[in-house]
Short mmCIF file of C-alpha atoms in Angstrom, two decimals:
data_model
loop_
_atom_site.label_atom_id
_atom_site.label_comp_id
_atom_site.label_asym_id
_atom_site.label_seq_id
_atom_site.Cartn_x
_atom_site.Cartn_y
_atom_site.Cartn_z
CA ASP C 1 125.43 98.75 115.37
CA ALA C 2 128.13 96.70 117.12
CA GLY C 3 130.25 96.04 114.02
CA ILE C 4 127.49 94.35 112.05
CA THR C 5 126.75 95.16 108.44
CA GLN C 6 124.09 93.76 106.18
CA SER C 7 124.08 93.80 102.41
CA PRO C 8 122.25 94.77 100.41
CA ARG C 9 120.26 97.23 102.51
CA HIS C 10 117.43 97.31 100.01
CA LYS C 11 116.49 94.86 97.29
CA VAL C 12 113.65 94.48 94.84
CA THR C 13 113.38 91.15 93.09
CA GLU C 14 110.89 89.08 91.18
CA THR C 15 109.06 85.97 92.26
CA GLY C 16 111.03 82.83 91.53
CA THR C 17 114.49 84.38 91.55
CA PRO C 18 117.15 83.38 94.08
CA VAL C 19 118.24 86.00 96.59
CA THR C 20 121.18 85.98 98.99
CA LEU C 21 121.49 88.35 101.91
CA ARG C 22 124.79 88.78 103.68
CA CYS C 23 125.52 89.52 107.30
CA HIS C 24 129.09 90.48 108.15
CA GLN C 25 130.46 91.03 111.65
CA THR C 26 133.78 92.31 112.87
CA GLU C 27 133.24 91.26 116.51
CA ASN C 28 134.35 87.63 116.17
CA HIS C 29 131.15 86.56 117.94
CA ARG C 30 130.28 82.91 117.82
CA TYR C 31 126.48 83.07 117.44
CA MET C 32 124.66 84.61 114.50
CA TYR C 33 120.95 84.84 113.73
CA TRP C 34 118.62 85.76 110.92
CA TYR C 35 115.19 87.20 111.72
CA ARG C 36 112.38 88.57 109.67
CA GLN C 37 110.14 91.37 110.87
CA ASP C 38 106.62 91.79 109.60
CA PRO C 39 103.76 94.00 110.78
CA GLY C 40 101.67 92.16 113.34
CA HIS C 41 104.27 89.43 113.86
CA GLY C 42 107.21 91.12 115.51
CA LEU C 43 110.55 89.38 114.98
CA ARG C 44 110.63 85.74 114.03
CA LEU C 45 113.75 83.61 113.92
CA ILE C 46 114.56 82.05 110.54
CA HIS C 47 117.88 80.29 111.14
CA TYR C 48 120.77 80.63 113.49
CA SER C 49 124.39 79.55 113.74
CA TYR C 50 126.34 78.48 116.80
CA GLY C 51 129.67 78.21 115.03
CA VAL C 52 131.30 77.87 111.63
CA LYS C 53 129.36 75.34 109.61
CA ASP C 54 126.98 74.79 112.57
CA THR C 55 123.46 76.00 111.86
CA ASP C 56 119.94 75.18 112.95
CA LYS C 57 116.39 76.07 112.00
CA GLY C 58 114.27 78.67 113.65
CA GLU C 59 110.55 79.25 113.77
CA VAL C 60 110.03 80.18 110.11
CA SER C 61 112.76 78.36 108.16
CA ASP C 62 110.73 77.03 105.22
CA GLY C 63 111.94 78.53 101.95
CA TYR C 64 115.24 79.71 103.45
CA SER C 65 118.70 78.24 103.70
CA VAL C 66 121.83 79.54 105.39
CA SER C 67 125.56 79.04 105.26
CA ARG C 68 128.42 80.02 107.48
CA SER C 69 131.84 79.14 106.10
CA LYS C 70 133.73 81.60 108.29
CA THR C 71 133.10 83.30 111.62
CA GLU C 72 132.40 86.74 110.23
CA ASP C 73 129.84 85.92 107.52
CA PHE C 74 126.37 84.42 107.72
CA LEU C 75 124.46 84.15 104.45
CA LEU C 76 120.71 83.81 104.09
CA THR C 77 119.43 82.46 100.78
CA LEU C 78 115.93 82.48 99.44
CA GLU C 79 116.16 79.73 96.85
CA SER C 80 113.10 80.90 94.91
CA ALA C 81 111.68 84.11 96.29
CA THR C 82 107.94 84.42 96.87
CA SER C 83 105.83 87.47 97.66
CA SER C 84 105.28 86.14 101.18
CA GLN C 85 109.01 86.63 101.77
CA THR C 86 108.68 90.38 101.34
CA SER C 87 109.92 91.58 104.70
CA VAL C 88 112.62 93.34 106.64
CA TYR C 89 115.44 90.96 107.49
CA PHE C 90 117.67 91.48 110.50
CA CYS C 91 120.90 89.80 111.39
CA ALA C 92 121.99 89.56 115.00
CA ILE C 93 125.04 88.29 116.83
CA SER C 94 125.87 87.24 120.35
CA GLU C 95 129.13 86.28 121.90
CA SER C 96 130.65 83.44 123.81
CA VAL C 97 132.91 84.38 126.71
CA ALA C 98 135.21 81.63 128.00
CA GLY C 99 132.93 79.15 126.29
CA ALA C 100 129.79 80.51 127.93
CA TYR C 101 126.98 81.82 125.77
CA GLN C 102 126.14 85.46 126.42
CA GLU C 103 122.44 86.08 126.06
CA THR C 104 122.41 89.64 124.74
CA GLN C 105 121.99 90.00 121.00
CA TYR C 106 123.29 92.85 118.85
CA PHE C 107 121.43 93.69 115.70
CA GLY C 108 122.41 94.87 112.26
CA PRO C 109 120.63 97.69 110.43
CA GLY C 110 118.33 95.43 108.42
CA THR C 111 117.65 94.62 104.78
CA ARG C 112 114.36 95.59 103.16
CA LEU C 113 113.36 92.99 100.60
CA LEU C 114 110.47 93.42 98.21
CA VAL C 115 109.45 90.43 96.11
CA LEU C 116 107.21 91.37 93.20
CA SER W 1 104.71 80.86 117.86
CA GLN W 2 105.24 83.99 119.92
CA GLN W 3 106.46 83.37 123.45
CA GLY W 4 106.15 86.96 124.69
CA GLU W 5 103.20 89.24 124.18
CA GLU W 6 103.47 92.93 124.95
CA ASP W 7 100.67 95.06 126.23
CA PRO W 8 99.55 97.61 125.22
CA GLN W 9 100.23 97.46 121.49
CA ALA W 10 100.54 101.25 121.43
CA LEU W 11 101.00 103.88 124.10
CA SER W 12 101.01 107.66 123.74
CA ILE W 13 102.13 109.91 126.60
CA GLN W 14 103.44 113.39 127.25
CA GLU W 15 107.07 114.16 127.86
CA GLY W 16 107.92 113.84 131.53
CA GLU W 17 105.33 111.17 132.23
CA ASN W 18 106.17 107.58 133.05
CA ALA W 19 105.56 104.80 130.54
CA THR W 20 104.77 101.24 131.54
CA MET W 21 104.76 98.30 129.16
CA ASN W 22 103.95 94.73 130.03
CA CYS W 23 105.04 91.40 128.65
CA SER W 24 103.45 88.03 129.26
CA TYR W 25 104.97 84.71 128.27
CA LYS W 26 103.90 81.10 128.24
CA THR W 27 106.69 78.77 129.29
CA SER W 28 109.42 78.84 131.92
CA ILE W 29 112.38 81.01 131.02
CA ASN W 30 116.08 81.48 131.77
CA ASN W 31 115.90 85.21 131.26
CA LEU W 32 113.79 87.96 129.78
CA GLN W 33 115.19 90.89 127.85
CA TRP W 34 113.84 94.20 126.63
CA TYR W 35 114.91 95.76 123.35
CA ARG W 36 114.16 99.10 121.73
CA GLN W 37 113.74 99.74 118.02
CA ASN W 38 113.73 103.20 116.55
CA SER W 39 111.87 103.54 113.28
CA GLY W 40 113.77 101.94 110.42
CA ARG W 41 116.63 100.76 112.62
CA GLY W 42 117.82 97.54 114.20
CA LEU W 43 116.95 96.53 117.73
CA VAL W 44 119.05 97.73 120.65
CA HIS W 45 119.36 95.77 123.88
CA LEU W 46 118.13 97.64 126.96
CA ILE W 47 118.14 95.32 129.92
CA LEU W 48 118.18 91.64 130.89
CA ILE W 49 116.57 90.11 133.95
CA ARG W 50 117.20 86.53 134.96
CA SER W 51 114.55 84.14 136.18
CA ASN W 52 115.84 84.34 139.76
CA GLU W 53 115.67 88.14 139.81
CA ARG W 54 112.56 90.17 140.61
CA GLU W 55 113.61 93.72 139.75
CA LYS W 56 116.38 95.45 137.91
CA HIS W 57 117.25 99.07 137.21
CA SER W 58 119.26 100.78 134.51
CA GLY W 59 119.17 104.56 134.44
CA ARG W 60 115.53 105.56 133.87
CA LEU W 61 114.52 101.96 133.21
CA ARG W 62 113.01 99.64 135.76
CA VAL W 63 112.15 96.06 134.90
CA THR W 64 110.22 93.65 137.07
CA LEU W 65 109.71 89.95 136.61
CA ASP W 66 107.01 87.79 138.17
CA THR W 67 107.68 84.20 137.22
CA SER W 68 104.57 82.97 139.02
CA LYS W 69 102.44 85.09 136.70
CA LYS W 70 104.80 84.67 133.76
CA SER W 71 104.92 88.40 133.24
CA SER W 72 107.33 91.31 133.16
CA SER W 73 106.96 95.05 133.06
CA LEU W 74 109.21 97.79 131.74
CA LEU W 75 108.89 101.22 133.32
CA ILE W 76 110.48 104.24 131.70
CA THR W 77 110.49 107.17 134.07
CA ALA W 78 110.48 110.86 133.11
CA SER W 79 110.04 110.02 129.45
CA ARG W 80 111.58 112.08 126.68
CA ALA W 81 110.65 112.57 123.05
CA ALA W 82 113.76 110.54 122.20
CA ASP W 83 112.19 107.53 123.93
CA THR W 84 109.70 107.29 121.08
CA ALA W 85 110.28 103.81 119.67
CA SER W 86 108.94 100.27 119.63
CA TYR W 87 109.80 98.15 122.65
CA PHE W 88 110.05 94.38 122.50
CA CYS W 89 110.39 91.75 125.15
CA ALA W 90 112.31 88.60 124.35
CA THR W 91 112.59 85.40 126.31
CA GLU W 92 115.21 82.69 126.42
CA SER W 93 114.24 79.20 127.48
CA GLY W 94 116.19 75.99 127.68
CA SER W 95 119.76 75.89 126.42
CA ASN W 96 119.35 76.53 122.72
CA TYR W 97 120.88 80.03 122.42
CA LYS W 98 117.69 81.48 120.96
CA LEU W 99 115.43 84.35 121.85
CA THR W 100 111.72 84.51 121.16
CA PHE W 101 110.40 88.02 120.63
CA GLY W 102 107.00 89.49 121.26
CA LYS W 103 105.20 91.74 118.80
CA GLY W 104 106.18 94.95 120.54
CA THR W 105 104.68 98.08 122.06
CA LEU W 106 104.87 101.31 120.08
CA LEU W 107 105.58 104.15 122.49
CA THR W 108 105.05 107.72 121.37
CA VAL W 109 106.26 110.49 123.66
CA ASN W 110 104.79 113.83 122.70
CA PRO W 111 106.88 116.94 123.41
#
């Protein structure tokens, strides 16, 4: 999985609690992404990062925040988890070569989150 | 909103047969990519075709792109049971470093 780990791999939490998912890469890639995957919706982009401390919203960012304080880690936080955020969350990375964005994305193994 | 839409949603074939999946999209693109996802795993990049390309090959994979129809097809020749997976198309538009994924085609190859 291209040097990408996600933690935890599985989590069960209760509605209203904060949850933080971690994506860690050893590839030194510049771009990092968080997606959620739900039946009938495919993959939808939550947030992405184009550098340390540089992030932007994706298609389904409401209820989520992200932080990237160093190249290798991209954190996704659900401030107050809701049942609608039960999903499988994937992190992805892509690289920059000589300053040029490389379009291919490499995915982590995913985190299964259940919000009760 | 989804940019790419795959068709069919599910496809079941016998080993050795060819599998064809289609992807339609709505707006102009820089490139279109195909990814595979085995059950319970992350997505794996298969092939990328740029907007100025019409056809591309990689091993048993053949991808075509018709920008006038805003559509692409992925052909897997001589399929194997190990090709059983979900296949997603993803498009990149503009210069915002993002991909937009379709909902996927579930391919089952029966031995």
